[in-house]
Amino acid sequence: MDWSWFHRLGSPPHVYRIAGRLVPWLGWPAAMLILAGLYGGLVLAPPDYQQGDGFRIVYVHAPSAWMSLLVYTTMGSAAAVGLIWRMKVAHAVAASCAPIGASFTLAALVTGMLWGKPMWGTYWQWDPRLTSELILLFLFLGYMGLRDAFEDTQRADRASAVLAIVGLVNVPIIHYSVEWWNSLHQTPSVMKLGRPSMPASMVVPLLLMLAGFTLYFAAVLLTRLRGEVLRRERSASWVKEALQS
Amino acid sequence: MSVSALRAAQLVVARDLRLAFRRRAQLAQPLLFFVMVTALFPLAVTPELSQLRQSAPGVLWTAALLSSLLALEFLFRDDAQDGTLEQYVLSGHSLTWLLLAKTASHWLLTGIPLALTAPLAAVALGASPQALPGIVAALVLGSLSLSLVGAVGAGLTLGLRRGGALLSLLTLPLAMPVLIFGARATQLAIDGVSYAAPLYLLGSLAVLALTLAPFAAAAAVRISLE
């Protein structure tokens, strides 16, 4: 098998070019999917028989929560690749993931709280999923804080990579312990998202939003990655050429 | 490499214990902090023992978590400053193994004394004497995990100027499962029912941390010493 495409990914100018070419191919489908999902979710889908129109926030909340985990996994995997094969571009990917992931996590928390006010009568419930999201936000912030504390980019890369990998091992443990903790303290009061009784007119927009958010993440990640690569290679001659052309 | 790995670990533990006992005041500080935090709660909330008993697990474990964080800052700091850690790296022994020994002595010096002080604080918060073995057992197992996970954070923040605050930001989210099961075991012990299940879970967390954390700690220390 020809591995040269993979080895070329280690080269910053190549990654900068490829990422720039891919962004519109990811960004436009993302925009169309999100628009279609929002139309389907906010207009076409019938109101829920228990929650009325309030349930519609799920079309932003659930994809955000799903993305927060996906971004953390991407970040941890990229950090591991960077640490093991000493691939600078992989570290740049991990560094670019963190602010995006923190934003998705925050979005999931805020939409969860807004949904909670009419449904639970309070902005905050110690619901296991919300609590896990909160801890995930702390993990993202810790990662960003650690990166920020180092002046040398290479040391920041490797130290934060260790943290990201430790966090990746811990995320499922935290998730299940929070779930277990909660099941002992309060009766479950949340509707199950995955319940089979949800009609297709509700599910299809949700799937469109999931796909749209995923593509959106990829587009934003590549855009941030381009900036990150430029910042890291600012003294290289190819950067000058790329910026002049 | 003139000594065996086991002997090297013994030497590390012996050295750490000897150094710690020469600075007893520093050794006592986290314990004093623990007792003081637990004493603050009745003053801030209520002196009513029946109410205190309900919040006792939370108070004990939050105080234990904070006081173990306080002690974590010193885990590698002095040894990094005087070059001992570099000698460990150069010694030819596995750094993972030596750091495991170092973490073990840290646990002996902070976790075990904490677990032994806890009955005092627990009784003051209204726990019955029958609950004390469970509370001590939970803290012994929980503090082992905290020391091991904390060693990774301490290694990562080694030599950073504002390492202290960052250390808590990194370690606390990772310590959440220990807090949950530890407080749960304590709760059950105070209620006088079987606390075996959360204790087993604490034990499995400790075993998992024992297996994986030293490798991460060694990688972290290596990066920090570069």
Coordinates of C-alpha atoms in Angstrom, one line a residue:
Chain A
M1 CA 0.0 0.0 0.0
D2 CA 1.2 3.5 -0.8
W3 CA 1.6 5.5 2.4
S4 CA 3.0 8.6 0.9
W5 CA -0.3 10.5 1.3
F6 CA 0.0 9.9 5.1
H7 CA 3.6 11.0 5.3
R8 CA 2.8 14.1 3.4
L9 CA 0.4 15.0 6.2
G10 CA 3.5 15.6 8.3
S11 CA 4.5 18.5 6.2
P12 CA 3.0 21.9 7.3
P13 CA 2.8 23.6 3.8
H14 CA 1.1 20.5 2.4
V15 CA -1.4 20.4 5.2
Y16 CA -2.0 24.2 4.9
R17 CA -2.8 23.8 1.2
I18 CA -5.0 20.7 1.6
A19 CA -6.9 22.2 4.5
G20 CA -7.6 25.4 2.6
R21 CA -8.9 23.4 -0.3
L22 CA -11.2 21.2 1.9
V23 CA -12.8 23.9 3.9
P24 CA -15.4 25.0 1.3
W25 CA -16.2 21.4 0.6
L26 CA -17.0 20.8 4.3
G27 CA -18.4 24.2 5.1
W28 CA -21.1 24.5 2.5
P29 CA -22.6 21.1 3.0
A30 CA -22.5 21.8 6.7
A31 CA -24.4 25.1 6.2
M32 CA -27.0 23.3 4.0
L33 CA -27.5 20.4 6.4
I34 CA -27.9 22.7 9.4
L35 CA -30.4 24.9 7.5
A36 CA -32.4 21.8 6.4
G37 CA -32.2 20.4 9.9
L38 CA -33.3 23.6 11.5
Y39 CA -36.2 24.0 9.1
G40 CA -37.3 20.4 9.7
G41 CA -36.8 20.7 13.4
L42 CA -38.3 24.1 14.1
V43 CA -41.1 24.1 11.4
L44 CA -42.0 20.7 10.1
A45 CA -41.6 18.5 13.2
P46 CA -44.8 18.3 15.2
P47 CA -44.7 19.7 18.8
D48 CA -44.0 17.0 21.4
Y49 CA -47.2 15.9 23.2
Q50 CA -45.7 16.4 26.6
Q51 CA -43.2 19.2 26.1
G52 CA -44.9 21.3 23.4
D53 CA -42.5 23.4 21.4
G54 CA -39.9 23.4 24.2
F55 CA -38.4 20.1 23.0
R56 CA -37.2 21.8 19.9
I57 CA -34.1 23.1 21.7
V58 CA -32.9 19.4 21.4
Y59 CA -32.0 20.1 17.8
V60 CA -29.1 22.3 19.0
H61 CA -28.6 20.7 22.4
A62 CA -28.1 17.0 21.4
P63 CA -25.8 17.7 18.5
S64 CA -23.7 20.0 20.7
A65 CA -23.4 17.4 23.4
W66 CA -22.5 14.8 20.8
M67 CA -19.9 17.1 19.3
S68 CA -18.3 17.9 22.7
L69 CA -17.5 14.2 23.1
L70 CA -16.4 13.7 19.5
V71 CA -14.1 16.8 19.7
Y72 CA -12.5 15.5 22.9
T73 CA -11.9 12.1 21.3
T74 CA -10.4 13.8 18.2
M75 CA -8.2 15.9 20.4
G76 CA -7.0 13.0 22.5
S77 CA -6.3 10.8 19.5
A78 CA -4.5 13.7 17.7
A79 CA -2.4 14.3 20.8
A80 CA -1.6 10.6 21.1
V81 CA -0.5 10.5 17.4
G82 CA 1.6 13.6 18.0
L83 CA 3.2 12.2 21.1
I84 CA 3.9 8.8 19.7
W85 CA 5.1 9.7 16.2
R86 CA 6.4 13.1 17.1
M87 CA 4.2 14.6 14.4
K88 CA 4.0 18.4 14.8
V89 CA 0.9 18.7 12.7
A90 CA -1.0 16.3 14.9
H91 CA -0.2 18.5 17.9
A92 CA -1.5 21.5 16.0
V93 CA -4.7 19.6 15.4
A94 CA -5.1 18.8 19.1
A95 CA -4.4 22.5 20.0
S96 CA -7.0 23.6 17.4
C97 CA -9.6 21.2 18.8
A98 CA -9.6 22.5 22.4
P99 CA -11.4 25.9 21.9
I100 CA -13.9 24.4 19.5
G101 CA -14.7 21.5 22.0
A102 CA -15.0 24.0 24.9
S103 CA -17.5 26.0 22.8
F104 CA -19.6 23.0 21.9
T105 CA -19.6 21.9 25.6
L106 CA -20.7 25.4 26.7
A107 CA -23.4 25.4 24.0
A108 CA -24.7 22.0 25.3
L109 CA -24.7 23.3 28.9
V110 CA -26.4 26.5 28.1
T111 CA -29.1 24.9 25.9
G112 CA -29.6 22.2 28.5
M113 CA -30.2 24.9 31.1
L114 CA -32.6 26.8 28.9
W115 CA -34.5 23.6 28.3
G116 CA -34.4 22.8 32.0
K117 CA -36.2 26.0 33.0
P118 CA -39.6 25.2 31.4
M119 CA -39.3 21.4 31.8
W120 CA -37.8 21.0 35.3
G121 CA -38.8 24.5 36.6
T122 CA -35.1 25.2 37.3
Y123 CA -32.1 26.1 35.2
W124 CA -29.9 23.6 36.9
Q125 CA -30.6 20.0 37.8
W126 CA -27.8 17.7 38.9
D127 CA -28.8 15.5 35.9
P128 CA -26.0 13.0 35.1
R129 CA -25.6 14.2 31.5
L130 CA -25.4 17.8 32.4
T131 CA -23.0 17.1 35.2
S132 CA -20.8 15.0 32.9
E133 CA -20.8 17.9 30.4
L134 CA -19.8 20.3 33.2
I135 CA -16.8 18.1 34.1
L136 CA -15.9 17.8 30.4
L137 CA -15.9 21.6 30.2
F138 CA -13.4 21.6 33.1
L139 CA -11.2 19.1 31.3
F140 CA -11.2 21.3 28.2
L141 CA -10.4 24.4 30.2
G142 CA -7.6 22.5 32.1
Y143 CA -6.1 21.5 28.8
M144 CA -6.2 25.0 27.5
G145 CA -4.8 26.4 30.7
L146 CA -1.9 24.0 30.7
R147 CA -1.1 24.8 27.0
D148 CA -1.2 28.5 27.9
A149 CA 1.2 28.1 30.9
F150 CA 4.1 27.0 28.7
E151 CA 6.0 29.5 26.6
D152 CA 7.7 26.9 24.5
T153 CA 5.2 25.5 21.9
Q154 CA 6.9 22.1 21.8
R155 CA 6.8 21.6 25.5
A156 CA 3.2 22.8 25.6
D157 CA 2.4 20.3 22.9
R158 CA 3.9 17.3 24.7
A159 CA 2.7 18.2 28.2
S160 CA -0.9 18.9 27.0
A161 CA -0.8 15.7 25.0
V162 CA -0.1 13.6 28.2
L163 CA -3.1 15.4 29.8
A164 CA -5.4 14.8 26.9
I165 CA -4.6 11.1 26.9
V166 CA -5.1 10.8 30.6
G167 CA -8.4 12.7 30.2
L168 CA -9.4 10.3 27.3
V169 CA -9.0 7.3 29.6
N170 CA -10.9 9.1 32.3
V171 CA -13.9 10.4 30.3
P172 CA -15.8 7.1 30.3
I173 CA -15.0 6.5 34.0
I174 CA -16.3 10.0 34.9
H175 CA -19.3 9.4 32.8
Y176 CA -20.3 6.2 34.4
S177 CA -19.5 7.2 37.9
V178 CA -21.6 10.3 37.5
E179 CA -24.5 8.2 36.1
W180 CA -24.1 5.8 39.0
W181 CA -23.9 8.6 41.6
N182 CA -27.1 10.2 40.2
S183 CA -29.1 7.0 40.0
L184 CA -28.7 6.8 43.8
H185 CA -29.7 10.4 44.5
Q186 CA -32.7 11.2 42.4
T187 CA -35.2 9.5 40.3
P188 CA -34.6 9.9 36.6
S189 CA -36.7 12.8 35.3
V190 CA -35.3 13.2 31.9
M191 CA -36.9 12.0 28.7
K192 CA -34.8 9.5 26.9
L193 CA -33.6 10.9 23.6
G194 CA -33.1 7.5 21.9
R195 CA -36.6 6.2 22.7
P196 CA -38.0 4.4 19.7
S197 CA -41.4 6.1 20.0
M198 CA -40.0 9.3 18.5
P199 CA -41.6 9.7 15.1
A200 CA -39.5 10.0 11.9
S201 CA -40.4 13.7 11.4
M202 CA -38.6 14.4 14.7
V203 CA -35.7 12.1 14.2
V204 CA -34.7 13.0 10.6
P205 CA -34.0 16.7 11.4
L206 CA -32.0 15.6 14.4
L207 CA -29.8 13.3 12.2
L208 CA -29.4 16.2 9.7
M209 CA -28.3 18.4 12.5
L210 CA -25.8 15.8 13.7
A211 CA -24.3 15.4 10.3
G212 CA -24.3 19.2 9.8
F213 CA -22.6 19.8 13.1
T214 CA -19.9 17.2 12.4
L215 CA -19.1 18.7 9.0
Y216 CA -19.1 22.2 10.6
F217 CA -16.6 21.0 13.2
A218 CA -14.4 19.6 10.5
A219 CA -14.5 22.9 8.6
V220 CA -13.8 25.0 11.6
L221 CA -11.1 22.6 12.7
L222 CA -9.3 22.9 9.4
T223 CA -9.6 26.7 9.4
R224 CA -8.2 26.9 12.9
L225 CA -5.5 24.4 11.9
R226 CA -4.4 26.6 9.0
G227 CA -4.0 29.5 11.5
E228 CA -2.2 27.3 14.0
V229 CA 0.2 26.0 11.3
L230 CA 0.9 29.6 10.1
R231 CA 1.6 30.7 13.7
R232 CA 4.0 27.8 14.3
E233 CA 5.8 28.2 11.0
R234 CA 5.9 31.9 11.0
S235 CA 9.6 32.1 10.4
A236 CA 9.6 29.6 7.5
S237 CA 10.0 30.9 4.0
W238 CA 6.9 29.0 2.6
V239 CA 4.6 31.0 4.9
K240 CA 5.8 34.2 3.2
E241 CA 5.2 32.8 -0.2
A242 CA 1.8 31.4 0.8
L243 CA 0.7 34.7 2.2
Q244 CA 1.9 36.7 -0.7
S245 CA 0.2 34.6 -3.4
Chain B
M1 CA 23.2 0.1 37.7
S2 CA 24.6 -1.4 40.8
V3 CA 21.4 -1.9 42.8
S4 CA 18.3 -3.9 41.8
A5 CA 15.1 -2.2 40.9
L6 CA 13.4 -3.2 44.1
R7 CA 16.3 -2.0 46.2
A8 CA 16.2 1.3 44.3
A9 CA 12.6 1.8 45.1
Q10 CA 13.2 1.0 48.8
L11 CA 16.0 3.6 48.8
V12 CA 13.7 6.2 47.3
V13 CA 11.0 5.5 49.8
A14 CA 13.4 5.5 52.7
R15 CA 14.9 8.8 51.6
D16 CA 11.6 10.5 51.2
L17 CA 10.4 9.3 54.6
R18 CA 13.6 10.4 56.3
L19 CA 13.4 13.9 54.6
A20 CA 9.8 14.3 55.6
F21 CA 10.4 13.4 59.2
R22 CA 13.1 16.0 59.4
R23 CA 10.5 18.6 58.4
R24 CA 7.6 17.6 60.6
A25 CA 5.8 20.9 60.4
Q26 CA 5.4 20.6 56.7
L27 CA 4.2 17.1 57.1
A28 CA 1.5 18.3 59.6
Q29 CA 0.2 21.2 57.5
P30 CA -2.2 19.3 55.2
L31 CA -3.6 17.4 58.2
L32 CA -4.1 20.6 60.1
F33 CA -5.8 22.1 57.0
F34 CA -8.1 19.0 56.8
V35 CA -9.1 19.3 60.5
M36 CA -9.7 23.1 60.2
V37 CA -11.8 22.8 57.0
T38 CA -14.0 20.2 58.7
A39 CA -14.2 22.5 61.8
L40 CA -15.3 25.4 59.6
F41 CA -18.5 23.6 58.4
P42 CA -20.3 23.4 61.7
L43 CA -19.5 27.1 62.3
A44 CA -20.8 28.1 58.8
V45 CA -23.8 25.8 58.6
T46 CA -25.2 24.6 61.9
P47 CA -24.0 23.0 65.2
E48 CA -26.9 20.6 65.0
L49 CA -25.3 17.1 65.1
S50 CA -28.2 15.4 63.3
Q51 CA -27.9 17.8 60.4
L52 CA -24.1 17.6 60.4
R53 CA -24.3 13.9 60.2
Q54 CA -26.1 14.2 56.8
S55 CA -23.5 16.4 55.3
A56 CA -20.5 14.7 57.0
P57 CA -19.5 12.5 53.9
G58 CA -19.4 15.6 51.6
V59 CA -17.5 17.7 54.2
L60 CA -15.0 14.9 54.9
W61 CA -14.3 14.2 51.3
T62 CA -14.1 17.7 50.0
A63 CA -11.7 18.6 52.8
A64 CA -9.7 15.4 52.1
L65 CA -9.5 16.3 48.4
L66 CA -8.4 19.9 49.1
S67 CA -5.8 18.9 51.6
S68 CA -4.4 16.2 49.3
L69 CA -4.1 18.9 46.6
L70 CA -2.3 21.1 49.0
A71 CA 0.2 18.3 49.7
L72 CA 0.6 17.5 46.0
E73 CA 2.4 20.7 45.2
F74 CA 5.4 19.5 47.2
L75 CA 5.4 16.0 45.6
F76 CA 8.1 16.7 43.0
R77 CA 9.0 20.4 43.6
D78 CA 12.0 20.1 46.0
D79 CA 13.4 17.1 44.1
A80 CA 13.2 19.0 40.8
Q81 CA 14.8 22.1 42.3
D82 CA 17.8 20.3 43.8
G83 CA 18.3 18.0 40.8
T84 CA 17.3 14.7 42.4
L85 CA 14.7 14.0 39.7
E86 CA 17.3 14.5 37.0
Q87 CA 19.5 11.9 38.8
Y88 CA 16.5 9.6 38.8
V89 CA 16.2 10.0 35.1
L90 CA 19.9 9.3 34.6
S91 CA 20.1 6.5 37.1
G92 CA 19.4 3.8 34.5
H93 CA 16.4 2.5 36.5
S94 CA 12.9 2.9 35.0
L95 CA 11.6 6.4 35.8
T96 CA 8.1 5.0 36.0
W97 CA 9.2 2.6 38.7
L98 CA 11.1 5.2 40.8
L99 CA 8.1 7.7 40.5
L100 CA 5.8 4.9 41.6
A101 CA 8.0 4.5 44.7
K102 CA 8.0 8.3 45.2
T103 CA 4.2 8.4 44.9
A104 CA 3.9 5.5 47.3
S105 CA 5.9 7.4 49.9
H106 CA 3.8 10.5 49.3
W107 CA 0.7 8.4 50.0
L108 CA 2.3 7.0 53.2
L109 CA 3.1 10.5 54.3
T110 CA -0.2 12.2 53.4
G111 CA -3.0 9.7 52.5
I112 CA -2.5 7.4 55.5
P113 CA -2.2 10.1 58.1
L114 CA -5.3 11.7 56.6
A115 CA -7.2 8.5 56.8
L116 CA -6.1 8.1 60.4
T117 CA -7.1 11.7 61.3
A118 CA -10.5 11.3 59.7
P119 CA -12.2 9.5 62.6
L120 CA -11.5 12.5 64.8
A121 CA -13.2 14.8 62.3
A122 CA -16.0 12.2 61.6
V123 CA -16.9 11.9 65.2
A124 CA -17.0 15.7 65.5
L125 CA -19.4 15.7 62.6
G126 CA -21.7 13.2 64.4
A127 CA -20.7 9.9 63.0
S128 CA -21.0 6.9 65.3
P129 CA -17.9 4.9 66.3
Q130 CA -19.3 1.9 64.2
A131 CA -18.9 4.0 61.1
L132 CA -15.2 4.7 61.6
P133 CA -13.7 1.5 60.0
G134 CA -15.6 2.2 56.8
I135 CA -14.6 5.8 56.7
V136 CA -10.9 5.0 57.2
A137 CA -11.0 2.2 54.6
A138 CA -12.6 4.5 52.0
L139 CA -10.0 7.2 52.7
V140 CA -7.1 4.8 52.5
L141 CA -8.2 3.5 49.1
G142 CA -9.3 6.9 47.8
S143 CA -6.2 8.8 48.8
L144 CA -4.1 6.2 47.0
S145 CA -5.9 7.0 43.7
L146 CA -5.7 10.7 44.5
S147 CA -1.9 10.5 45.0
L148 CA -1.4 8.5 41.8
V149 CA -3.6 10.8 39.6
G150 CA -2.2 13.8 41.3
A151 CA 1.3 12.7 40.5
V152 CA 0.5 13.2 36.8
G153 CA -0.8 16.7 37.4
A154 CA 2.2 17.5 39.6
G155 CA 4.5 16.2 36.9
L156 CA 2.9 18.3 34.2
T157 CA 2.9 21.6 36.3
L158 CA 6.4 21.1 37.5
G159 CA 8.4 24.2 37.1
L160 CA 5.5 26.3 35.9
R161 CA 5.2 29.7 37.7
R162 CA 1.5 29.5 38.4
G163 CA 1.5 25.8 38.8
G164 CA -0.5 25.6 42.0
A165 CA -3.8 26.9 40.7
L166 CA -3.3 25.0 37.4
L167 CA -2.6 21.8 39.4
S168 CA -6.1 21.9 41.0
L169 CA -7.7 22.7 37.6
L170 CA -6.1 19.6 36.1
T171 CA -6.5 17.2 39.0
L172 CA -10.0 18.0 40.3
P173 CA -12.0 16.8 37.3
L174 CA -10.0 13.6 37.2
A175 CA -10.6 13.0 40.9
M176 CA -14.4 13.2 40.5
P177 CA -15.0 9.4 40.4
V178 CA -12.9 9.0 43.6
L179 CA -15.0 11.7 45.3
I180 CA -18.3 10.1 44.2
F181 CA -17.5 6.6 45.4
G182 CA -15.6 7.7 48.5
A183 CA -18.4 10.0 49.7
R184 CA -20.9 7.2 48.9
A185 CA -19.0 4.6 51.0
T186 CA -18.7 7.1 53.8
Q187 CA -22.4 7.9 53.6
L188 CA -23.3 4.2 53.8
A189 CA -20.9 3.6 56.7
I190 CA -22.5 6.5 58.6
D191 CA -25.9 5.1 57.9
G192 CA -24.8 1.8 59.3
V193 CA -25.4 -0.3 56.2
S194 CA -23.0 -2.3 54.0
Y195 CA -20.5 -0.1 52.2
A196 CA -18.8 -2.9 50.4
A197 CA -20.0 -2.0 46.9
P198 CA -18.5 1.6 46.7
L199 CA -15.4 0.3 48.5
Y200 CA -14.8 -2.3 45.8
L201 CA -15.3 0.4 43.2
L202 CA -12.8 2.6 45.0
G203 CA -10.4 -0.3 45.1
S204 CA -10.8 -0.9 41.3
L205 CA -10.2 2.8 40.7
A206 CA -7.0 2.5 42.8
V207 CA -5.8 -0.5 40.8
L208 CA -6.5 1.2 37.5
A209 CA -4.6 4.3 38.7
L210 CA -1.8 2.1 40.0
T211 CA -1.5 0.4 36.6
L212 CA -1.6 3.5 34.3
A213 CA -0.9 6.7 36.2
P214 CA 2.9 6.1 36.9
F215 CA 3.5 5.8 33.1
A216 CA 1.8 9.1 32.5
A217 CA 3.6 10.7 35.5
A218 CA 6.9 9.6 34.2
A219 CA 6.2 11.0 30.7
A220 CA 5.0 14.2 32.3
V221 CA 8.2 14.5 34.5
R222 CA 10.4 13.8 31.5
I223 CA 8.8 16.6 29.5
S224 CA 9.0 19.0 32.4
L225 CA 12.7 18.3 33.0
E226 CA 13.7 19.0 29.3

